[in-house]
Amino acid sequence: DTDTYNKRKERRRILSRAFHLSLPVFCGYLFLGSAFGIMFSALGFSPLWAGMTSVLVFAGSGQFALSSMIGAGANLLTVALTSFFVNSRHLFYGISFIDEYRSAGLRGKYMMFSLTDETYSVHCFMKGAGEDRRVWFYVSLFDHIYWILGGMLGALLGSLSSHKLSLP
């Protein structure tokens, strides 16, 4: 059926474009996410926990702060408030895209949740280029997946390491 073929072709075009636009973020998130995972692993958490934290929190600097605070024995309220303040800049980033995100329905809500410094930069480029909003969503999704994979990879590497660093 021609209609089904055209829909599949369009979906492949959108996914390919989003993947291409998100590749620079992949390069950074693989290493930064891995650093988070290694740090999280050093606290005794498994790669699965690193992945789940990356799925639910998805805030690079906030996750590094979270790791440090957990390691120091901070209480949940301190961790939550610190994460909020460290990542509050994303609220201001999101304001510049409020119309785009609102018009994207449920996808827009996910794009608000998954907005990071790097994704914001790509979205700014796409807004200026008049890029299809579906591409915006997949860039957000790919960036989130890259962070999750980086965190899990780092935690796996950290858990395989038999030599743990200990500070005096």
Tab-separated table of C-alpha atoms in Angstrom:
chain	number	residue	atom	x	y	z
A	1	ASP	CA	0.000	0.000	0.000
A	2	THR	CA	1.426	3.353	-1.098
A	3	ASP	CA	0.178	5.262	1.945
A	4	THR	CA	1.882	2.875	4.373
A	5	TYR	CA	5.076	3.004	2.330
A	6	ASN	CA	5.084	6.811	2.347
A	7	LYS	CA	4.463	6.930	6.116
A	8	ARG	CA	7.366	4.554	6.744
A	9	LYS	CA	9.609	6.522	4.430
A	10	GLU	CA	8.703	9.771	6.215
A	11	ARG	CA	9.321	8.202	9.621
A	12	ARG	CA	12.753	6.968	8.477
A	13	ARG	CA	13.548	10.468	7.188
A	14	ILE	CA	12.571	12.025	10.521
A	15	LEU	CA	14.553	9.464	12.559
A	16	SER	CA	17.579	9.819	10.300
A	17	ARG	CA	17.515	13.606	10.561
A	18	ALA	CA	17.135	13.499	14.343
A	19	PHE	CA	19.946	10.968	14.675
A	20	HIS	CA	22.232	13.123	12.517
A	21	LEU	CA	21.455	16.267	14.550
A	22	SER	CA	21.968	14.446	17.852
A	23	LEU	CA	25.344	12.836	17.049
A	24	PRO	CA	27.458	15.612	18.611
A	25	VAL	CA	25.476	15.201	21.835
A	26	PHE	CA	26.064	11.444	21.684
A	27	CYS	CA	29.827	12.015	21.678
A	28	GLY	CA	29.654	14.160	24.807
A	29	TYR	CA	27.046	12.118	26.655
A	30	LEU	CA	28.879	8.866	26.136
A	31	PHE	CA	31.849	10.221	28.091
A	32	LEU	CA	30.020	12.405	30.608
A	33	GLY	CA	27.385	9.762	31.239
A	34	SER	CA	30.135	7.200	31.716
A	35	ALA	CA	31.847	9.442	34.259
A	36	PHE	CA	28.563	9.659	36.172
A	37	GLY	CA	28.149	5.875	35.982
A	38	ILE	CA	31.659	5.246	37.271
A	39	MET	CA	31.049	7.668	40.137
A	40	PHE	CA	27.689	6.061	40.930
A	41	SER	CA	29.222	2.595	40.781
A	42	ALA	CA	31.881	3.658	43.293
A	43	LEU	CA	29.008	4.243	45.738
A	44	GLY	CA	28.022	0.591	45.328
A	45	PHE	CA	25.153	1.030	42.857
A	46	SER	CA	24.684	-1.362	39.944
A	47	PRO	CA	24.518	-0.350	36.264
A	48	LEU	CA	20.752	-0.848	36.478
A	49	TRP	CA	20.490	1.813	39.205
A	50	ALA	CA	22.669	4.166	37.172
A	51	GLY	CA	20.339	3.626	34.221
A	52	MET	CA	17.185	4.125	36.283
A	53	THR	CA	18.606	7.297	37.816
A	54	SER	CA	19.393	8.567	34.323
A	55	VAL	CA	15.881	7.739	33.130
A	56	LEU	CA	14.129	9.489	36.007
A	57	VAL	CA	16.473	12.336	36.925
A	58	PHE	CA	18.233	13.055	33.587
A	59	ALA	CA	20.160	16.054	34.782
A	60	GLY	CA	23.888	15.656	34.261
A	61	SER	CA	25.198	18.177	36.766
A	62	GLY	CA	22.351	17.275	39.104
A	63	GLN	CA	23.266	13.608	38.892
A	64	PHE	CA	26.904	14.333	39.708
A	65	ALA	CA	25.753	16.399	42.699
A	66	LEU	CA	23.340	13.623	43.672
A	67	SER	CA	26.206	11.109	43.665
A	68	SER	CA	28.354	13.320	45.868
A	69	MET	CA	25.520	13.987	48.292
A	70	ILE	CA	24.546	10.312	48.540
A	71	GLY	CA	28.195	9.498	49.190
A	72	ALA	CA	28.258	12.118	51.949
A	73	GLY	CA	25.047	10.793	53.497
A	74	ALA	CA	22.862	13.834	52.746
A	75	ASN	CA	19.140	13.569	53.443
A	76	LEU	CA	16.523	13.337	50.694
A	77	LEU	CA	15.293	16.934	51.115
A	78	THR	CA	18.823	18.303	50.677
A	79	VAL	CA	19.325	16.174	47.575
A	80	ALA	CA	15.967	17.256	46.090
A	81	LEU	CA	16.479	20.980	46.766
A	82	THR	CA	20.028	20.939	45.435
A	83	SER	CA	18.916	19.135	42.276
A	84	PHE	CA	16.116	21.642	41.786
A	85	PHE	CA	18.391	24.670	42.132
A	86	VAL	CA	21.253	23.217	40.079
A	87	ASN	CA	18.865	22.430	37.233
A	88	SER	CA	16.484	25.389	37.503
A	89	ARG	CA	18.167	27.021	34.517
A	90	HIS	CA	16.232	24.567	32.356
A	91	LEU	CA	13.013	26.305	33.387
A	92	PHE	CA	14.303	29.468	31.752
A	93	TYR	CA	15.487	27.597	28.671
A	94	GLY	CA	12.040	26.091	28.314
A	95	ILE	CA	10.354	29.494	28.289
A	96	SER	CA	11.910	30.237	24.896
A	97	PHE	CA	10.166	27.136	23.489
A	98	ILE	CA	6.858	27.300	25.354
A	99	ASP	CA	4.763	27.646	22.187
A	100	GLU	CA	6.612	24.863	20.367
A	101	TYR	CA	6.358	22.460	23.287
A	102	ARG	CA	2.732	23.292	24.021
A	103	SER	CA	1.712	22.662	20.408
A	104	ALA	CA	3.481	19.268	20.449
A	105	GLY	CA	1.040	17.733	22.962
A	106	LEU	CA	2.416	14.817	25.007
A	107	ARG	CA	5.648	14.908	23.042
A	108	GLY	CA	6.071	18.504	24.150
A	109	LYS	CA	5.752	17.501	27.790
A	110	TYR	CA	8.509	14.940	27.296
A	111	MET	CA	10.661	17.545	25.534
A	112	MET	CA	10.226	19.838	28.567
A	113	PHE	CA	11.320	17.037	30.905
A	114	SER	CA	14.286	16.054	28.753
A	115	LEU	CA	15.593	19.564	28.091
A	116	THR	CA	19.309	19.789	28.822
A	117	ASP	CA	21.924	22.358	27.884
A	118	GLU	CA	22.971	20.314	24.859
A	119	THR	CA	19.442	19.529	23.693
A	120	TYR	CA	18.537	23.193	24.115
A	121	SER	CA	21.365	24.123	21.740
A	122	VAL	CA	20.150	21.676	19.105
A	123	HIS	CA	16.556	22.869	19.545
A	124	CYS	CA	17.703	26.485	19.046
A	125	PHE	CA	19.333	25.469	15.785
A	126	MET	CA	16.243	23.542	14.690
A	127	LYS	CA	13.933	26.442	15.566
A	128	GLY	CA	16.013	28.780	13.417
A	129	ALA	CA	16.036	26.249	10.573
A	130	GLY	CA	12.276	25.659	10.768
A	131	GLU	CA	12.818	21.972	11.471
A	132	ASP	CA	9.851	19.608	11.785
A	133	ARG	CA	8.697	19.305	15.436
A	134	ARG	CA	8.747	15.536	15.164
A	135	VAL	CA	12.506	15.797	14.626
A	136	TRP	CA	12.721	17.893	17.819
A	137	PHE	CA	11.058	15.105	19.774
A	138	TYR	CA	13.396	12.424	18.469
A	139	VAL	CA	16.468	14.553	19.124
A	140	SER	CA	15.271	14.851	22.741
A	141	LEU	CA	14.633	11.117	22.936
A	142	PHE	CA	17.973	10.162	21.365
A	143	ASP	CA	19.861	12.532	23.699
A	144	HIS	CA	18.139	10.978	26.704
A	145	ILE	CA	18.964	7.466	25.480
A	146	TYR	CA	22.607	8.449	24.968
A	147	TRP	CA	22.832	9.684	28.563
A	148	ILE	CA	21.237	6.504	29.907
A	149	LEU	CA	23.600	4.305	27.886
A	150	GLY	CA	26.626	6.351	28.971
A	151	GLY	CA	25.636	6.068	32.635
A	152	MET	CA	25.067	2.341	32.407
A	153	LEU	CA	28.309	1.805	30.505
A	154	GLY	CA	30.251	3.791	33.105
A	155	ALA	CA	28.620	1.897	35.965
A	156	LEU	CA	29.427	-1.385	34.251
A	157	LEU	CA	33.054	-0.355	33.784
A	158	GLY	CA	33.166	0.858	37.377
A	159	SER	CA	31.705	-2.378	38.710
A	160	LEU	CA	34.206	-4.453	36.730
A	161	SER	CA	37.085	-2.510	38.199
A	162	SER	CA	38.629	-4.373	41.092
A	163	HIS	CA	40.693	-1.385	42.148
A	164	LYS	CA	38.684	1.210	44.058
A	165	LEU	CA	40.127	4.602	44.852
A	166	SER	CA	39.988	5.628	48.463
A	167	LEU	CA	40.719	9.099	49.685
A	168	PRO	CA	42.376	9.730	53.029
